[in-house]
Amino acid sequence: MSDDGTVVEARSLSKTFGRLAAVRSATFAVSRGEIFGLVGPDGAGKTTIMRMLAGVLRPDEGDIRVDGVEVLREPERAKRHLSYMPQRFGLYEDLTVGENIFFYGELFGVTKTERQERTSRLLEAAGLVPFQRRLAGQLSGGMKQKLGLICALVHTPAVLLLDEPTTGVDPVSRREFWSILYDLRETGVTILLSTAYMDEAERCSRLALLSAGAIRYCDTPARLKEQMPGALVSIPSSDPRRVRALLSGQPGVLGVLLMGDRVHVRVDNRDRRTPELARLLAAQGLAGALIEPAEPGIEDVFVALLGGQEAA
Amino acid sequence: MNGRRVRAIAVKEALQVWRDPRSLAVALLMPFMQLVLLGYGVSLDIKHVPLCVYDQEMSQQSRAVVDGFVSSGWFRLARALPNEAAIRTAMNRDQCSAVLVIPADFSRRLAMTGRATLQGIFDATDVNTTNIAMGYAAGATAQLQSTFEAKYAAAHGLTPSAVGSVDLEPSTWFNETLDSRNFIIPGVVAVILALVGAQLTSLTISREWERGTMEQLISTPVTTLELMAGKLTPYFVIGLADAAFCLGAAIFWFKVPFRGDVSTLFVTTALFILVVLGFGYLISVRVRSQLGASQIALLVTLLPTTLLSGYTFPLDQMPAPIRAISLVVYARYYVSILRGLFLKGSGLADLAAPLAGLCVSALIILWLAARAFHKRLD
């Protein structure tokens, strides 16, 4: 860790596969105790960045420091300071829950008492205590991910790298997963995770928004929302697609986004455009549609900041 | 090298083999089946060669000749042929692989001059069998010769030695019964261990890639050497068990005489197993799919070891370039060591050359295997 509290530092990371530039000059720094989220659609380069940070993939260019160790120069030393949980379940399905935990504990040189103490606490938190003798391959998706997290935490990493840890995980397991992460942050572990879920991005202390391999914005969720141009109104509707079709491209409308049974409309001036939108909808037989001001979520921000640029 | 990490990998690998029926079958069933197949199927002894006889004379003397051939045990009387045309037919229909023709004047010539000629016709489509059958025929004829010489001498009032030529009395060493099984079984053991060993470890790294467990494994501080040592350990134990089974079967079931020293056998066998496991590991590192790795391991082990290890085809009869290629077929060293140990009771000093070859193979293969693996995805 350097003096300013930076634990992970990536400088102009680039990686090309054949002709595809998977990551383009990504630069960011993560401080001790942060939960840092890499957010972007599939193919934005999240996994490639995670793999390079974990020391299992060499960048074409750039530098990485993890807990004061140059990852490119001393990948094996850096690996002692971090735990990595790949996107695809990486544990042994033909070993039991307990055997997997034991295996990773031994690889990281954890003492027996340490392992037992930590394992029982984590199994408890993850609700996996009754499943210790079950083969990992016979666990549900959510249980597998929690087991992955336990294996990653059986030693004390300075940095925890989680690549889309909650993809395909049920809401209950997801909540347990996040509560473990929050507890962990209290102990000073720095967490980097990638996600395609916007509600999950909301829980991070800082976010990097990725698009086509490049980090376009990097800030706290609150400040990213401030950067969103325009203001948001929300229109509940039984036919949101029709509303979207009606409002797209109208004067003053910067963007229209479907959010379940609501339509989020980003306008240049909320006070001026709200009555205009109401008139427009009324003219199309949608009179009385409720148009309420709304606070933007990360998804709105993401689309506002990156969607437009991609379309242009 | 961290002993704890090596042990953790070894235990994990052993659990996986134990729970995977496919690995277990390769480890335990394959050597058994191969031993049955190769041990019984391959024999260079040809007994009871089917023989047709075209006896033009049909005398007591000529029947004695036929009896002489059959009673040698090497030939079996298939058919008596009525005429010359029948010879070709019999050959074409595979009724016999040798034909004995006794000329009509056989007895007359023998009585007058003391010499007569028999004609032997051999089906040479299988050159190997023909050579052996011709050898048998020569043997049978030689026996007849001495009987007839004695008779002729007696009839003409001569002492047998005056007529009798100097006979070569062949003496065979090390494999007194000239049983080709004694020669082949030690080679079969070597071939089986080479095949099974490479199969066992060919899956070990590719399995991790295929099941997606490699990415997390290489993100841990485990070193490539620890990984290799840990992964080879359980297979080394299995390999030793397979070797004990095959060697035990060779000695107690196939009754191949064992004249060597058991500790020498153990050391050389352990070394050989290390080489074959290292070779399978090397393939596994290079080929990331289990099926591909196992196929390649089979292909690159089976042909060279059966053809160029000297287990059936003598290496010193091969042209120089092929002999040179056979130097990298590490199984040949173990084949010579086993033959030396079994049949000659050779000691370590006698086995210095093949032992050195095996050691060099071990060093090269394990060095390559250790270097081949990188803890990276690309």
XYZ file of C-alpha atoms in Angstrom:
690
model
C 0.000 0.000 0.000
C 1.356 3.381 -0.915
C 1.176 6.458 1.308
C -2.035 7.837 -0.147
C -3.907 4.639 0.637
C -3.934 3.337 -2.924
C -4.007 -0.452 -2.932
C -4.670 -1.201 -6.589
C -3.288 0.924 -9.346
C -3.683 0.278 -13.064
C -1.966 2.530 -15.552
C -2.861 2.591 -19.236
C -3.657 -1.126 -19.439
C -4.187 -2.412 -22.958
C -4.915 -5.847 -24.277
C -5.665 -6.923 -27.818
C -6.919 -10.340 -28.918
C -6.186 -10.687 -32.604
C -7.843 -7.634 -34.070
C -10.131 -6.986 -31.143
C -8.976 -4.325 -28.700
C -10.466 -5.842 -25.543
C -9.081 -3.195 -23.205
C -7.860 0.220 -24.282
C -5.579 2.203 -22.043
C -7.498 1.692 -18.823
C -6.240 3.736 -15.875
C -7.694 3.731 -12.378
C -6.729 3.562 -8.721
C -8.547 1.937 -5.833
C -8.058 2.905 -2.206
C -7.993 0.666 0.802
C -11.426 -0.379 1.968
C -13.261 0.626 -1.198
C -15.751 -1.506 -3.091
C -14.852 -0.598 -6.628
C -17.171 -1.660 -9.432
C -16.369 -2.212 -13.084
C -19.668 -1.684 -14.853
C -20.461 -2.312 -18.467
C -22.259 -4.555 -20.901
C -20.921 -7.956 -21.966
C -17.822 -7.560 -24.078
C -16.872 -4.215 -22.543
C -13.610 -5.672 -21.229
C -14.495 -6.280 -17.578
C -13.237 -9.861 -17.466
C -10.034 -9.002 -19.310
C -9.223 -6.261 -16.785
C -9.971 -8.622 -13.890
C -7.701 -11.298 -15.328
C -4.859 -8.855 -15.812
C -5.231 -7.605 -12.227
C -5.208 -11.210 -11.004
C -1.922 -11.822 -12.817
C -3.269 -14.609 -15.024
C -3.249 -12.576 -18.234
C -0.428 -10.344 -19.407
C -1.415 -6.926 -20.694
C 0.155 -5.772 -23.952
C 0.907 -2.449 -22.333
C 0.559 -0.794 -18.980
C 1.431 -1.296 -15.327
C -0.391 -2.815 -12.403
C 0.454 -2.494 -8.722
C -1.389 -4.524 -6.155
C -0.632 -3.838 -2.495
C 2.728 -2.366 -3.454
C 3.781 -5.261 -5.720
C 4.339 -4.837 -9.444
C 2.073 -7.528 -10.869
C 3.843 -7.750 -14.211
C 7.288 -8.075 -12.717
C 6.406 -10.321 -9.784
C 3.070 -11.965 -10.547
C 3.678 -14.789 -8.082
C 4.392 -12.422 -5.201
C 1.365 -10.328 -6.067
C -0.820 -13.438 -5.985
C -0.148 -13.812 -2.265
C -1.847 -10.474 -1.692
C -4.983 -11.117 -3.661
C -7.833 -13.503 -4.114
C -9.521 -13.928 -7.433
C -12.890 -15.409 -8.180
C -13.351 -15.962 -11.907
C -16.648 -15.439 -13.661
C -17.047 -19.114 -14.472
C -17.291 -21.285 -11.361
C -13.688 -22.289 -10.769
C -13.923 -24.822 -7.983
C -13.785 -28.589 -8.142
C -17.247 -30.004 -8.606
C -16.067 -33.492 -7.684
C -14.768 -32.299 -4.323
C -17.014 -31.506 -1.380
C -17.561 -28.030 0.004
C -15.160 -28.783 2.858
C -12.507 -30.283 0.580
C -12.528 -27.249 -1.705
C -12.085 -24.907 1.238
C -9.306 -27.067 2.665
C -7.531 -27.169 -0.700
C -7.429 -23.399 -1.148
C -6.511 -22.906 2.488
C -3.485 -25.165 2.012
C -2.429 -23.405 -1.195
C -2.400 -20.091 0.639
C -0.635 -21.570 3.659
C -3.367 -20.814 6.163
C -2.842 -22.348 9.616
C -5.321 -24.935 10.780
C -6.837 -22.847 13.591
C -7.124 -19.829 11.292
C -8.811 -21.909 8.626
C -11.266 -23.517 11.026
C -12.177 -20.217 12.653
C -12.680 -18.425 9.346
C -14.410 -21.318 7.609
C -17.030 -21.759 10.290
C -17.731 -18.014 10.375
C -18.043 -17.759 6.590
C -20.087 -20.946 6.229
C -22.418 -19.538 8.849
C -22.766 -16.200 7.080
C -23.364 -17.908 3.750
C -25.856 -20.396 5.153
C -23.755 -23.323 3.938
C -23.111 -25.052 7.258
C -25.367 -28.072 6.507
C -23.740 -28.591 3.089
C -20.107 -29.098 4.058
C -20.044 -32.710 2.932
C -21.928 -32.120 -0.278
C -20.072 -32.231 -3.603
C -19.653 -28.722 -4.976
C -21.178 -29.838 -8.273
C -24.453 -30.570 -6.490
C -24.876 -27.059 -5.109
C -27.265 -24.477 -6.545
C -25.862 -21.531 -8.530
C -26.084 -19.179 -5.567
C -24.446 -21.649 -3.187
C -21.623 -22.218 -5.652
C -20.895 -18.516 -5.810
C -20.904 -18.246 -2.023
C -18.578 -21.233 -1.807
C -16.320 -19.511 -4.337
C -16.259 -16.466 -2.109
C -15.427 -18.563 0.957
C -12.533 -20.217 -0.885
C -11.303 -16.800 -1.944
C -11.484 -15.587 1.642
C -9.933 -18.556 3.403
C -6.736 -16.540 3.552
C -6.571 -12.822 4.279
C -6.226 -11.068 0.939
C -5.474 -7.367 0.756
C -7.446 -7.269 -2.469
C -10.439 -9.341 -3.490
C -11.186 -9.572 -7.211
C -14.688 -10.770 -8.091
C -15.654 -11.161 -11.721
C -19.455 -10.935 -12.045
C -19.877 -12.780 -8.759
C -23.670 -12.665 -8.611
C -24.591 -13.493 -12.192
C -27.294 -16.142 -12.096
C -27.690 -15.939 -8.323
C -31.077 -15.735 -6.606
C -31.968 -12.529 -4.702
C -31.638 -14.084 -1.246
C -28.177 -15.460 -1.929
C -27.259 -12.138 -3.487
C -28.197 -10.287 -0.345
C -26.148 -12.711 1.782
C -23.280 -12.311 -0.647
C -23.323 -8.544 -0.306
C -23.595 -8.649 3.448
C -20.397 -10.735 3.502
C -18.746 -8.131 1.257
C -19.763 -5.253 3.555
C -18.418 -7.125 6.598
C -15.226 -7.720 4.721
C -14.802 -4.071 3.862
C -14.978 -3.284 7.563
C -11.855 -5.388 8.055
C -9.978 -3.271 5.510
C -10.125 -5.587 2.495
C -10.284 -3.783 -0.814
C -12.843 -5.244 -3.176
C -12.953 -4.955 -6.942
C -15.918 -6.451 -8.672
C -17.368 -6.388 -12.112
C -21.066 -6.463 -12.748
C -23.636 -6.038 -15.445
C -26.356 -5.440 -12.839
C -27.041 -1.762 -12.339
C -28.696 -2.181 -8.943
C -25.528 -3.861 -7.779
C -23.398 -1.062 -9.172
C -25.404 1.266 -6.947
C -23.958 -0.496 -3.855
C -20.328 0.179 -4.803
C -18.362 3.029 -3.322
C -16.880 3.916 -6.683
C -17.583 2.886 -10.255
C -15.735 2.721 -13.531
C -18.106 2.783 -16.496
C -16.729 0.721 -19.346
C -17.620 0.726 -22.963
C -15.806 -1.030 -25.791
C -12.737 -1.690 -23.681
C -12.250 1.836 -22.382
C -13.083 3.413 -19.015
C -15.252 6.368 -19.922
C -16.214 7.618 -16.462
C -14.887 6.811 -13.039
C -16.453 8.280 -9.922
C -18.798 7.651 -6.996
C -22.372 6.745 -7.943
C -23.614 10.078 -6.560
C -21.214 12.173 -8.579
C -21.824 10.159 -11.716
C -25.511 10.975 -11.346
C -24.659 14.668 -11.091
C -22.842 14.379 -14.375
C -25.907 13.178 -16.182
C -27.059 15.876 -18.594
C -30.719 16.878 -18.291
C -33.336 15.754 -15.782
C -35.473 12.671 -15.480
C -39.196 12.082 -15.459
C -40.839 8.742 -14.956
C -44.098 7.683 -16.631
C -45.883 4.557 -15.388
C -47.726 2.921 -18.253
C -49.509 -0.275 -19.177
C -47.988 0.012 -22.633
C -44.482 1.392 -22.071
C -43.311 0.476 -25.581
C -45.933 2.680 -27.146
C -45.000 5.540 -24.841
C -41.378 5.136 -25.779
C -42.221 5.178 -29.486
C -44.304 8.330 -29.044
C -41.765 10.299 -27.069
C -38.514 9.340 -28.754
C -37.097 12.141 -30.826
C -39.557 14.794 -29.561
C -38.092 18.261 -28.968
C -36.344 18.477 -25.627
C -36.297 14.692 -25.139
C -32.699 13.515 -24.743
C -33.400 9.860 -24.160
C -36.135 7.334 -23.416
C -35.480 4.176 -21.428
C -37.808 1.298 -20.563
C -37.713 0.336 -16.885
C -40.189 -2.493 -16.469
C -43.675 -0.958 -16.434
C -42.251 2.547 -16.406
C -40.677 4.750 -18.995
C -37.787 6.971 -17.965
C -37.581 10.086 -20.098
C -34.584 12.337 -19.887
C -35.393 15.912 -20.836
C -33.357 19.091 -21.126
C -35.697 21.061 -18.806
C -38.050 19.243 -16.527
C -40.395 22.154 -15.628
C -40.820 23.206 -19.212
C -41.134 19.778 -20.828
C -43.463 18.049 -18.348
C -46.626 19.828 -19.591
C -45.502 19.388 -23.191
C -45.140 15.628 -22.744
C -48.557 15.475 -21.042
C -50.191 17.214 -24.006
C -48.438 14.937 -26.463
C -49.613 11.809 -24.675
C -53.160 13.162 -24.331
C -53.295 13.793 -28.070
C -52.543 10.124 -28.609
C -55.322 8.953 -26.340
C -53.084 8.530 -23.283
C -54.684 11.369 -21.347
C -54.136 11.475 -17.611
C -50.750 9.760 -17.800
C -48.808 10.498 -14.665
C -45.523 12.283 -15.281
C -43.474 12.382 -12.096
C -39.983 13.739 -11.521
C -37.480 10.946 -10.813
C -33.989 10.565 -9.418
C -31.700 8.856 -11.913
C -30.382 5.387 -11.215
C -27.016 4.131 -12.435
C -28.694 2.598 -15.447
C -30.065 5.979 -16.507
C -26.679 7.527 -15.980
C -24.928 4.758 -17.866
C -27.197 5.032 -20.873
C -27.117 8.820 -20.781
C -23.350 8.979 -20.599
C -22.409 6.053 -22.820
C -25.457 5.071 -24.825
C -25.540 8.361 -26.729
C -21.884 8.214 -27.598
C -22.161 4.698 -28.860
C -25.106 5.638 -31.031
C -23.314 8.654 -32.460
C 8.951 -26.048 -3.219
C 6.403 -25.866 -0.492
C 5.582 -29.335 0.831
C 2.141 -28.359 2.038
C 1.063 -27.134 -1.366
C 2.456 -30.246 -3.087
C 0.558 -32.416 -0.639
C -2.648 -30.404 -1.082
C -2.477 -30.868 -4.869
C -1.645 -34.571 -4.533
C -4.567 -35.191 -2.173
C -6.955 -33.245 -4.378
C -5.820 -35.131 -7.472
C -6.134 -38.495 -5.714
C -9.686 -37.669 -4.622
C -10.581 -36.716 -8.175
C -9.169 -39.911 -9.656
C -10.918 -41.939 -7.000
C -14.259 -40.313 -7.855
C -13.860 -40.441 -11.635
C -14.775 -43.852 -13.072
C -13.009 -43.058 -16.335
C -9.671 -42.388 -14.675
C -10.048 -45.434 -12.491
C -10.758 -47.618 -15.506
C -7.657 -46.330 -17.272
C -5.606 -46.853 -14.140
C -6.700 -50.346 -13.219
C -8.614 -52.041 -16.027
C -6.486 -51.025 -18.981
C -3.282 -52.770 -17.852
C -5.217 -55.939 -17.159
C -6.882 -55.998 -20.562
C -3.697 -55.168 -22.381
C -1.816 -57.851 -20.550
C -4.366 -60.453 -21.583
C -4.411 -59.167 -25.145
C -0.708 -58.751 -25.679
C 0.445 -61.533 -23.388
C -1.665 -64.160 -25.081
C -2.199 -62.627 -28.469
C 1.387 -62.001 -29.400
C 3.539 -65.056 -29.728
C 6.301 -65.545 -32.195
C 6.290 -69.305 -31.717
C 4.648 -71.092 -34.546
C 3.637 -74.555 -33.616
C 1.770 -77.084 -35.713
C 2.383 -75.431 -39.067
C -0.243 -76.937 -41.410
C 1.588 -79.171 -43.854
C 0.311 -80.792 -47.033
C 2.179 -83.752 -48.444
C 2.430 -84.740 -52.079
C 3.955 -88.194 -51.786
C 4.846 -89.442 -55.275
C 6.479 -92.586 -54.006
C 4.021 -93.893 -51.413
C 6.559 -96.278 -49.890
C 7.413 -97.214 -46.329
C 10.434 -94.974 -46.560
C 8.431 -91.954 -47.707
C 5.885 -92.467 -44.959
C 8.756 -92.469 -42.477
C 9.736 -89.052 -43.795
C 6.231 -87.666 -43.243
C 6.123 -89.195 -39.778
C 9.443 -87.575 -39.020
C 8.040 -84.141 -39.889
C 4.849 -84.585 -37.924
C 6.439 -86.121 -34.865
C 8.765 -83.125 -34.556
C 5.703 -81.267 -33.192
C 6.320 -78.337 -35.488
C 4.084 -79.574 -38.269
C 0.592 -80.865 -38.434
C -0.487 -83.003 -41.381
C -3.251 -81.067 -43.101
C -3.864 -83.077 -46.250
C -2.280 -85.584 -48.577
C -2.259 -84.240 -52.112
C -2.996 -86.473 -55.137
C -1.152 -84.496 -57.838
C 0.922 -81.422 -58.578
C -2.048 -79.202 -59.465
C -3.481 -79.777 -56.023
C -0.473 -77.980 -54.475
C -1.520 -74.590 -55.832
C -5.148 -75.142 -54.893
C -4.255 -76.096 -51.342
C -2.023 -73.047 -50.991
C -4.639 -70.737 -52.461
C -7.292 -71.997 -50.113
C -4.980 -71.522 -47.135
C -5.244 -75.208 -46.300
C -1.551 -75.276 -45.565
C 1.415 -72.956 -45.400
C 3.972 -75.563 -46.392
C 3.991 -78.453 -48.822
C 6.372 -81.384 -48.687
C 7.004 -83.102 -52.022
C 8.576 -86.538 -51.936
C 9.881 -87.514 -55.384
C 8.987 -90.939 -56.831
C 12.647 -92.062 -56.869
C 13.355 -90.972 -53.299
C 14.048 -94.410 -51.813
C 15.963 -95.643 -54.849
C 18.363 -92.698 -54.843
C 18.808 -92.945 -51.117
C 19.687 -96.593 -51.329
C 22.096 -96.126 -54.230
C 23.940 -92.952 -53.359
C 23.073 -92.280 -49.772
C 21.646 -88.909 -50.769
C 18.221 -87.864 -51.861
C 16.339 -84.630 -52.133
C 13.025 -83.581 -50.724
C 11.199 -80.530 -51.992
C 9.712 -78.038 -49.567
C 7.324 -75.358 -50.795
C 6.449 -72.502 -48.482
C 3.754 -69.868 -48.620
C 5.907 -66.764 -48.292
C 3.152 -64.187 -48.046
C 3.952 -64.072 -44.347
C 7.715 -63.845 -44.469
C 8.202 -64.132 -40.747
C 6.203 -67.337 -40.417
C 7.887 -68.759 -43.521
C 11.344 -68.201 -42.111
C 10.407 -69.981 -38.954
C 8.686 -72.834 -40.836
C 11.755 -73.240 -43.036
C 13.876 -73.437 -39.938
C 11.630 -76.141 -38.556
C 11.766 -78.031 -41.855
C 15.551 -77.901 -41.838
C 15.502 -79.217 -38.286
C 13.169 -82.062 -39.162
C 15.262 -82.934 -42.216
C 18.461 -82.969 -40.213
C 16.961 -85.531 -37.848
C 15.876 -87.692 -40.742
C 19.320 -87.354 -42.261
C 21.075 -88.812 -39.278
C 18.673 -91.764 -39.162
C 19.132 -92.514 -42.833
C 22.905 -92.085 -42.632
C 23.067 -94.667 -39.889
C 20.992 -97.071 -41.950
C 23.055 -96.509 -45.072
C 26.277 -97.029 -43.194
C 24.998 -100.258 -41.722
C 23.833 -101.500 -45.136
C 27.177 -100.810 -46.769
C 29.330 -102.020 -43.913
C 30.641 -98.603 -43.086
C 30.931 -96.942 -39.704
C 28.469 -94.099 -39.335
C 31.248 -91.585 -38.773
C 32.710 -92.307 -42.225
C 29.510 -91.156 -43.858
C 28.166 -88.803 -41.300
C 28.923 -85.182 -41.716
C 29.870 -83.006 -38.789
C 26.686 -81.931 -37.167
C 26.196 -78.519 -35.613
C 24.740 -78.919 -32.225
C 23.003 -75.651 -31.422
C 22.928 -74.477 -27.862
C 20.626 -71.756 -26.721
C 21.304 -69.601 -23.680
C 19.087 -67.528 -21.386
C 15.893 -68.790 -22.923
C 16.648 -72.463 -23.009
C 13.235 -73.540 -24.115
C 13.403 -71.000 -26.943
C 10.023 -69.840 -25.776
C 9.294 -66.516 -27.401
C 6.971 -65.685 -24.520
C 9.940 -65.309 -22.207
C 11.335 -62.800 -24.630
C 8.113 -60.942 -25.321
C 6.394 -60.669 -21.936
C 8.973 -58.321 -20.368
C 8.570 -56.155 -23.480
C 4.800 -56.300 -23.148
C 5.079 -55.038 -19.570
C 7.126 -52.082 -20.767
C 4.651 -51.256 -23.539
C 1.670 -51.456 -21.167
C 3.290 -49.215 -18.569
C 4.231 -46.684 -21.249
C 0.675 -46.616 -22.596
C -1.135 -46.518 -19.273
C 1.256 -44.041 -17.700
C 0.924 -41.509 -20.495
C -2.862 -41.947 -20.504
C -3.089 -41.320 -16.775
C -1.356 -37.980 -16.722
C -2.495 -36.817 -20.150
C -5.812 -35.875 -18.553
C -4.538 -34.127 -15.482
C -3.907 -30.594 -16.787
C -6.390 -30.646 -19.645
C -9.118 -31.589 -17.164
C -8.488 -28.371 -15.241
C -8.702 -26.325 -18.439
C -11.812 -28.091 -19.644
C -13.707 -27.827 -16.375
C -12.709 -24.198 -15.865
C -10.838 -24.792 -12.637
C -7.484 -23.695 -14.025
C -8.172 -19.981 -13.916
C -8.667 -19.938 -10.169
C -5.818 -22.382 -9.581
C -3.259 -20.228 -11.398
C -4.361 -17.180 -9.426
C -2.990 -18.826 -6.265
C 0.670 -18.730 -5.220
C 1.232 -22.397 -6.195
C 4.374 -22.722 -8.340
C 4.582 -24.711 -11.572
C 6.995 -27.175 -9.967
C 4.722 -27.699 -6.974
C 1.831 -28.258 -9.339
C 3.756 -30.854 -11.331
C 5.081 -32.664 -8.269
C 1.665 -32.711 -6.629
C -0.091 -33.882 -9.769
C 2.395 -36.651 -10.542
C 2.462 -38.097 -7.023
C -0.856 -40.000 -7.005
C -0.251 -41.272 -10.531
C 3.195 -42.440 -9.494
C 1.594 -44.591 -6.828
C -0.952 -45.919 -9.331
C 1.840 -46.540 -11.840
C 3.822 -48.539 -9.292
C 0.729 -50.599 -8.512
C 0.182 -51.248 -12.223
C 3.846 -52.228 -12.570
C 3.606 -54.594 -9.610
C 0.531 -56.170 -11.168
C 2.104 -56.591 -14.632
C 5.475 -57.790 -13.366
C 3.779 -60.138 -10.928
C 1.686 -61.572 -13.737
C 4.807 -61.997 -15.874
C 6.568 -63.969 -13.169
C 3.769 -65.946 -11.567
C 1.215 -66.278 -14.327
C 3.254 -66.352 -17.524
C 6.107 -68.035 -15.682
C 8.838 -65.951 -17.239
C 11.990 -66.772 -15.278
C 13.148 -63.861 -13.134
C 16.858 -64.044 -12.376
C 17.604 -60.466 -11.417
C 17.549 -58.460 -8.280
C 14.195 -57.154 -6.989
C 15.566 -53.840 -5.745
C 17.130 -53.134 -9.144
C 13.784 -53.956 -10.699
C 12.065 -51.541 -8.337
C 14.457 -48.646 -8.937
C 14.442 -48.965 -12.720
C 10.677 -49.418 -12.844
C 10.116 -46.347 -10.686
C 12.385 -44.349 -12.972
C 10.552 -45.555 -16.060
C 7.173 -44.687 -14.572
C 8.445 -41.213 -13.814
C 9.419 -40.825 -17.471
C 6.072 -41.974 -18.875
C 4.076 -39.881 -16.394
C 6.194 -36.857 -17.255
C 5.534 -37.457 -20.914
C 1.759 -37.627 -20.390
C 1.942 -34.470 -18.292
C 3.836 -32.700 -21.058
C 1.083 -33.588 -23.550
C -1.568 -32.508 -21.067
C 0.036 -29.099 -20.721
C 0.187 -28.667 -24.473
C -3.297 -29.889 -25.377
C -6.127 -28.240 -23.526
C -8.900 -30.742 -24.234
C -9.074 -34.067 -22.423
C -10.084 -36.035 -25.489
C -7.361 -34.504 -27.625
C -4.715 -35.060 -24.971
C -5.681 -38.677 -24.441
C -5.760 -39.386 -28.192
C -2.386 -37.802 -28.743
C -0.931 -39.633 -25.771
C -2.167 -42.909 -27.241
C -0.916 -42.149 -30.722
C 2.552 -40.954 -29.865
C 3.071 -43.738 -27.346
C 1.538 -46.745 -29.071
C 3.308 -46.731 -32.433
C 6.836 -45.840 -31.355
C 6.787 -48.176 -28.362
C 5.450 -51.149 -30.276
C 7.637 -50.618 -33.339
C 10.820 -49.056 -32.027
C 11.260 -50.281 -28.473
C 12.677 -53.613 -29.594
C 9.875 -55.448 -27.869
C 9.101 -57.560 -30.943
C 11.200 -56.134 -33.758
C 14.920 -56.344 -33.090
C 16.439 -52.863 -33.140
C 19.854 -53.973 -34.373
C 18.274 -55.264 -37.578
C 16.904 -51.855 -38.457
C 18.505 -49.364 -40.829
C 20.726 -46.779 -39.158
C 18.350 -43.779 -39.453
C 15.546 -45.739 -37.789
C 17.910 -46.977 -35.121
C 18.796 -43.353 -34.484
C 15.126 -42.441 -34.108
C 14.646 -45.305 -31.677
C 17.088 -43.614 -29.300
C 14.335 -41.210 -28.227
C 11.833 -44.026 -27.741
C 12.518 -44.213 -24.022
C 10.632 -47.512 -23.677
C 13.499 -49.292 -25.456
C 15.753 -48.710 -22.449
C 13.261 -50.235 -20.093
C 12.691 -53.149 -22.471
C 16.413 -53.958 -22.424
C 16.591 -53.512 -18.669
C 13.645 -55.844 -18.092
C 15.007 -58.467 -20.470
C 18.366 -58.281 -18.800
C 16.836 -58.576 -15.356
C 14.416 -61.343 -16.209
C 16.434 -63.612 -18.466
C 20.070 -62.851 -17.724
C 19.863 -61.742 -14.129
C 21.940 -58.684 -15.025
C 23.156 -56.402 -12.285
C 23.240 -52.620 -12.275
C 26.696 -52.582 -13.876
C 25.534 -54.712 -16.809
C 22.576 -52.430 -17.315
C 24.618 -49.222 -17.255
C 23.909 -48.305 -20.886
C 20.094 -48.615 -20.915
C 19.961 -47.202 -17.401
C 21.863 -44.139 -18.557
C 19.447 -43.827 -21.475
C 16.519 -43.964 -19.082
C 18.062 -41.373 -16.759
C 18.716 -38.986 -19.626
C 15.137 -39.467 -20.868
C 13.832 -38.738 -17.370
C 15.863 -35.563 -17.070
C 14.876 -34.245 -20.486
C 11.181 -35.073 -20.224
C 10.719 -33.778 -16.688
C 12.640 -30.632 -17.553
C 10.451 -30.038 -20.611
C 7.290 -30.799 -18.635
C 8.235 -28.406 -15.850
C 9.015 -25.650 -18.327
C 5.988 -26.183 -20.559
C 3.424 -24.970 -18.075
C 2.852 -21.261 -17.593
C 0.538 -19.857 -14.997
C -1.203 -17.716 -17.552
C -4.314 -17.929 -19.659
C -2.714 -16.736 -22.901
